[in-house]
């Protein structure tokens, strides 16, 4: 049986305390599918890259509903651990769907 798992983990705050701070997340993929040459992959992505991915999926999905992303904070201030963890969990659910 083919299996693919994806995990969103290890959020990192960059430029903490400045007006242009942001968080990126480690996206880890593992599969035993023959369709993939690499069985594991790991990249770091920002929330805005998930927004881009969702738009691309919507463009090509036809009538298939595309899952929602977790909310965006208009005023992200530093490292609100609870907010970052809620967003990480929401991004995890998005990728699983």
Coordinates of N, CA, C and O in Angstrom, one line a residue:
X1 N 0.8 -1.2 0.0 CA 0.0 0.0 0.0 C 0.9 1.2 0.0 O 1.8 1.4 0.8
X2 N 0.6 2.2 -0.9 CA 1.4 3.4 -1.0 C 0.9 4.4 0.1 O -0.3 4.5 0.4
X3 N 1.9 5.0 0.7 CA 1.6 5.9 1.8 C 2.4 7.2 1.6 O 3.6 7.1 1.3
X4 N 1.8 8.3 1.8 CA 2.6 9.6 1.8 C 2.2 10.4 3.1 O 1.0 10.5 3.3
X5 N 3.2 10.8 3.8 CA 2.9 11.6 5.0 C 3.6 13.0 4.8 O 4.7 13.0 4.3
X6 N 2.9 14.0 5.3 CA 3.5 15.3 5.3 C 3.4 15.9 6.7 O 2.4 15.7 7.3
X7 N 4.4 16.6 7.2 CA 4.4 17.2 8.5 C 4.8 18.6 8.4 O 5.8 19.0 7.7
X8 N 4.1 19.5 9.1 CA 4.5 20.9 9.2 C 5.1 21.0 10.6 O 4.4 20.7 11.6
X9 N 6.3 21.4 10.7 CA 7.0 21.4 12.0 C 8.0 22.5 12.1 O 8.3 23.3 11.2
X10 N 8.6 22.7 13.3 CA 9.8 23.6 13.5 C 9.6 25.0 13.0 O 10.3 25.5 12.2
X11 N 8.5 25.7 13.5 CA 8.4 27.1 13.1 C 9.5 27.9 13.6 O 10.0 27.8 14.7
X12 N 10.0 28.9 12.8 CA 11.1 29.7 13.1 C 10.7 31.2 12.8 O 10.3 31.5 11.7
X13 N 10.9 32.0 13.8 CA 10.7 33.5 13.6 C 12.0 34.1 13.1 O 13.0 33.9 13.7
X14 N 11.8 34.9 12.1 CA 13.0 35.6 11.5 C 12.8 37.1 11.7 O 11.7 37.6 11.7
X15 N 13.9 37.8 11.9 CA 13.8 39.3 12.2 C 12.9 39.6 13.3 O 12.2 40.6 13.3
X16 N 12.9 38.8 14.4 CA 12.0 39.0 15.5 C 12.2 40.4 16.1 O 13.3 40.9 16.2
X17 N 11.1 41.1 16.4 CA 11.1 42.4 17.0 C 11.2 43.5 15.9 O 11.1 44.7 16.3
X18 N 11.3 43.2 14.7 CA 11.3 44.2 13.6 C 10.0 44.2 12.9 O 9.2 43.3 13.0
X19 N 9.7 45.3 12.2 CA 8.5 45.4 11.5 C 8.3 44.4 10.3 O 7.2 44.1 9.9
X20 N 9.4 43.8 9.9 CA 9.3 42.8 8.8 C 9.7 41.4 9.3 O 10.2 40.6 8.6
X21 N 9.2 41.1 10.5 CA 9.4 39.7 11.0 C 8.5 38.8 10.3 O 7.4 39.2 9.8
X22 N 8.9 37.5 10.2 CA 8.0 36.5 9.6 C 8.4 35.2 10.2 O 9.4 35.0 10.8
X23 N 7.5 34.2 10.0 CA 7.7 32.8 10.4 C 7.8 31.9 9.2 O 7.0 32.1 8.3
X24 N 8.7 31.0 9.2 CA 8.7 29.9 8.2 C 8.6 28.6 9.0 O 8.8 28.5 10.2
X25 N 8.1 27.6 8.2 CA 7.9 26.3 8.8 C 8.6 25.2 8.0 O 8.7 25.3 6.7
X26 N 9.1 24.2 8.6 CA 9.7 23.1 8.0 C 8.6 22.1 7.5 O 7.8 21.7 8.3
X27 N 8.6 21.8 6.2 CA 7.6 20.9 5.6 C 8.4 19.6 5.2 O 9.3 19.7 4.4
X28 N 8.0 18.5 5.9 CA 8.7 17.3 5.7 C 7.8 16.3 5.0 O 6.7 16.1 5.5
X29 N 8.2 15.7 4.0 CA 7.4 14.7 3.2 C 8.1 13.4 3.2 O 9.3 13.4 2.9
X30 N 7.4 12.3 3.4 CA 7.9 11.0 3.3 C 6.9 10.1 2.6 O 5.7 10.2 2.8
X31 N 7.4 9.4 1.6 CA 6.5 8.5 0.8 C 7.2 7.2 0.4 O 8.4 7.2 0.3
X32 N 6.4 6.2 0.2 CA 6.9 5.0 -0.4 C 6.3 4.8 -1.8 O 6.5 3.8 -2.4
X33 N 5.7 5.8 -2.3 CA 5.1 5.8 -3.7 C 6.1 5.7 -4.8 O 7.2 6.4 -4.7
X34 N 5.9 4.9 -5.7 CA 6.8 4.7 -6.9 C 6.8 5.9 -7.8 O 7.6 6.1 -8.7
X35 N 5.8 6.8 -7.6 CA 5.6 8.0 -8.5 C 6.7 9.0 -8.1 O 7.0 9.9 -8.9
X36 N 7.3 8.9 -6.9 CA 8.4 9.8 -6.5 C 9.7 9.2 -6.5 O 9.9 8.0 -6.1
X37 N 10.7 9.9 -7.1 CA 12.1 9.3 -7.1 C 12.7 9.5 -5.7 O 13.3 8.6 -5.1
X38 N 12.5 10.7 -5.1 CA 13.0 11.0 -3.7 C 11.9 10.5 -2.8 O 10.8 10.9 -2.9
X39 N 12.3 9.7 -1.8 CA 11.3 9.2 -0.8 C 11.1 10.1 0.3 O 10.1 10.0 1.0
X40 N 12.0 11.0 0.6 CA 11.9 12.1 1.6 C 12.3 13.4 1.0 O 13.1 13.5 0.1
X41 N 11.6 14.4 1.5 CA 11.9 15.8 1.1 C 11.6 16.7 2.2 O 10.7 16.5 3.0
X42 N 12.4 17.8 2.3 CA 12.3 18.7 3.4 C 12.6 20.1 2.9 O 13.6 20.4 2.2
X43 N 11.7 21.1 3.1 CA 11.8 22.4 2.7 C 11.3 23.4 3.8 O 10.6 22.9 4.7
X44 N 11.6 24.6 3.7 CA 11.1 25.6 4.7 C 10.2 26.5 3.8 O 10.6 27.0 2.8
X45 N 9.0 26.8 4.3 CA 8.1 27.7 3.6 C 7.4 28.7 4.5 O 7.1 28.4 5.7
X46 N 7.1 29.9 4.0 CA 6.4 30.9 4.7 C 4.9 30.8 4.4 O 4.5 30.1 3.5
X47 N 4.1 31.4 5.3 CA 2.6 31.4 5.1 C 2.2 31.9 3.7 O 1.4 31.3 3.1
X48 N 2.9 32.9 3.2 CA 2.5 33.5 1.9 C 2.7 32.5 0.8 O 2.0 32.5 -0.2
X49 N 3.6 31.5 1.0 CA 3.8 30.5 0.0 C 2.6 29.5 0.0 O 2.3 28.9 -1.0
X50 N 2.0 29.3 1.2 CA 0.8 28.5 1.3 C -0.4 29.2 0.6 O -1.2 28.5 -0.1
X51 N -0.4 30.5 0.7 CA -1.5 31.3 0.1 C -1.3 31.1 -1.5 O -2.3 30.9 -2.2
X52 N -0.1 31.2 -2.0 CA 0.2 31.0 -3.4 C -0.3 29.6 -3.8 O -1.0 29.5 -4.9
X53 N 0.1 28.6 -3.1 CA -0.3 27.2 -3.4 C -1.8 27.1 -3.5 O -2.4 26.5 -4.4
X54 N -2.5 27.6 -2.5 CA -4.0 27.5 -2.5 C -4.6 28.2 -3.7 O -5.5 27.6 -4.3
X55 N -4.1 29.3 -4.1 CA -4.6 30.0 -5.3 C -4.4 29.1 -6.5 O -5.2 29.1 -7.4
X56 N -3.2 28.5 -6.6 CA -2.9 27.7 -7.8 C -3.9 26.5 -7.8 O -4.4 26.1 -8.9
X57 N -4.1 25.9 -6.6 CA -5.0 24.8 -6.5 C -6.5 25.2 -6.9 O -7.1 24.5 -7.7
X58 N -6.9 26.4 -6.5 CA -8.2 26.9 -6.8 C -8.4 27.1 -8.3 O -9.4 26.7 -8.9
X59 N -7.3 27.6 -8.9 CA -7.3 27.8 -10.4 C -7.6 26.5 -11.2 O -8.2 26.5 -12.2
X60 N -7.0 25.4 -10.6 CA -7.0 24.1 -11.4 C -8.0 23.1 -10.8 O -8.1 22.0 -11.3
X61 N -8.7 23.5 -9.8 CA -9.5 22.5 -9.1 C -10.9 22.2 -9.7 O -11.5 21.2 -9.4
X62 N -11.4 23.1 -10.5 CA -12.7 23.0 -11.1 C -13.7 23.1 -10.0 O -13.8 24.0 -9.2
X63 N -14.5 22.0 -9.8 CA -15.6 22.0 -8.8 C -15.2 21.4 -7.5 O -15.9 21.4 -6.5
X64 N -13.9 20.9 -7.5 CA -13.4 20.3 -6.2 C -13.1 21.4 -5.2 O -12.3 22.3 -5.5
X65 N -13.7 21.4 -4.0 CA -13.4 22.4 -3.0 C -11.9 22.3 -2.5 O -11.4 21.3 -2.3
X66 N -11.3 23.5 -2.4 CA -9.9 23.6 -1.9 C -10.0 23.9 -0.4 O -10.7 24.8 -0.1
X67 N -9.3 23.2 0.4 CA -9.4 23.5 1.9 C -8.9 24.9 2.2 O -8.2 25.5 1.5
X68 N -9.5 25.4 3.3 CA -9.1 26.8 3.8 C -7.8 26.7 4.5 O -7.3 25.7 5.0
X69 N -7.1 27.9 4.5 CA -5.9 28.1 5.3 C -6.3 28.7 6.6 O -7.3 29.3 6.7
X70 N -5.4 28.5 7.6 CA -5.7 29.2 8.9 C -5.6 30.7 8.7 O -5.0 31.2 7.7
X71 N -6.2 31.5 9.6 CA -6.3 32.9 9.4 C -5.0 33.6 9.4 O -4.0 33.1 10.0
X72 N -5.0 34.8 8.8 CA -3.7 35.6 8.8 C -3.9 36.7 9.8 O -4.9 37.3 9.9
X73 N -2.8 36.9 10.5 CA -2.8 38.0 11.5 C -2.4 39.3 10.8 O -1.3 39.4 10.2
X74 N -3.3 40.3 10.9 CA -3.0 41.6 10.2 C -1.8 42.3 10.9 O -1.0 43.0 10.3
X75 N -1.6 42.0 12.2 CA -0.6 42.7 12.9 C 0.2 41.6 13.7 O 0.1 41.5 14.9
X76 N 1.1 40.9 13.0 CA 1.9 39.9 13.6 C 3.0 40.6 14.4 O 3.7 41.4 13.9
X77 N 3.0 40.3 15.7 CA 4.0 41.0 16.6 C 4.8 39.9 17.2 O 4.4 39.2 18.1
X78 N 6.1 39.9 16.8 CA 7.0 39.0 17.5 C 6.6 37.5 17.4 O 6.1 37.1 16.4
X79 N 6.9 36.9 18.5 CA 6.7 35.4 18.6 C 5.5 35.1 19.5 O 5.8 34.6 20.6
X80 N 4.3 35.3 19.1 CA 3.2 34.8 19.9 C 3.1 33.3 19.7 O 2.5 32.8 18.7
X81 N 3.7 32.6 20.7 CA 3.8 31.1 20.5 C 2.5 30.4 20.3 O 2.4 29.5 19.4
X82 N 1.4 30.9 20.9 CA 0.1 30.2 20.7 C -0.4 30.4 19.3 O -0.9 29.5 18.7
X83 N -0.2 31.7 18.8 CA -0.7 31.9 17.4 C 0.1 31.1 16.4 O -0.4 30.5 15.5
X84 N 1.4 31.1 16.6 CA 2.3 30.3 15.7 C 1.9 28.8 15.7 O 1.9 28.2 14.7
X85 N 1.6 28.3 16.9 CA 1.3 26.9 17.0 C -0.1 26.6 16.3 O -0.3 25.6 15.6
X86 N -1.0 27.5 16.5 CA -2.4 27.3 15.9 C -2.2 27.4 14.4 O -2.8 26.6 13.6
X87 N -1.4 28.3 13.9 CA -1.2 28.4 12.4 C -0.5 27.1 11.9 O -0.8 26.6 10.9
X88 N 0.5 26.6 12.7 CA 1.2 25.4 12.2 C 0.2 24.2 12.1 O 0.2 23.5 11.1
X89 N -0.7 24.1 13.1 CA -1.7 23.0 13.1 C -2.6 23.2 11.9 O -3.0 22.3 11.2
X90 N -3.0 24.5 11.6 CA -3.9 24.7 10.5 C -3.2 24.4 9.1 O -3.9 23.9 8.2
X91 N -1.9 24.8 9.0 CA -1.2 24.4 7.8 C -1.1 22.9 7.6 O -1.2 22.4 6.5
X92 N -0.9 22.2 8.7 CA -0.8 20.8 8.7 C -2.1 20.2 8.2 O -2.1 19.3 7.3
X93 N -3.3 20.7 8.7 CA -4.6 20.2 8.2 C -4.8 20.5 6.7 O -5.3 19.7 6.0
X94 N -4.4 21.7 6.3 CA -4.5 22.1 4.9 C -3.7 21.1 4.0 O -4.3 20.6 3.0
X95 N -2.5 20.8 4.4 CA -1.7 19.9 3.5 C -2.2 18.4 3.6 O -2.2 17.7 2.6
X96 N -2.8 18.0 4.7 CA -3.4 16.7 4.8 C -4.6 16.5 3.9 O -4.8 15.5 3.3
X97 N -5.4 17.6 3.8 CA -6.6 17.5 3.0 C -6.2 17.6 1.5 O -6.8 17.0 0.7

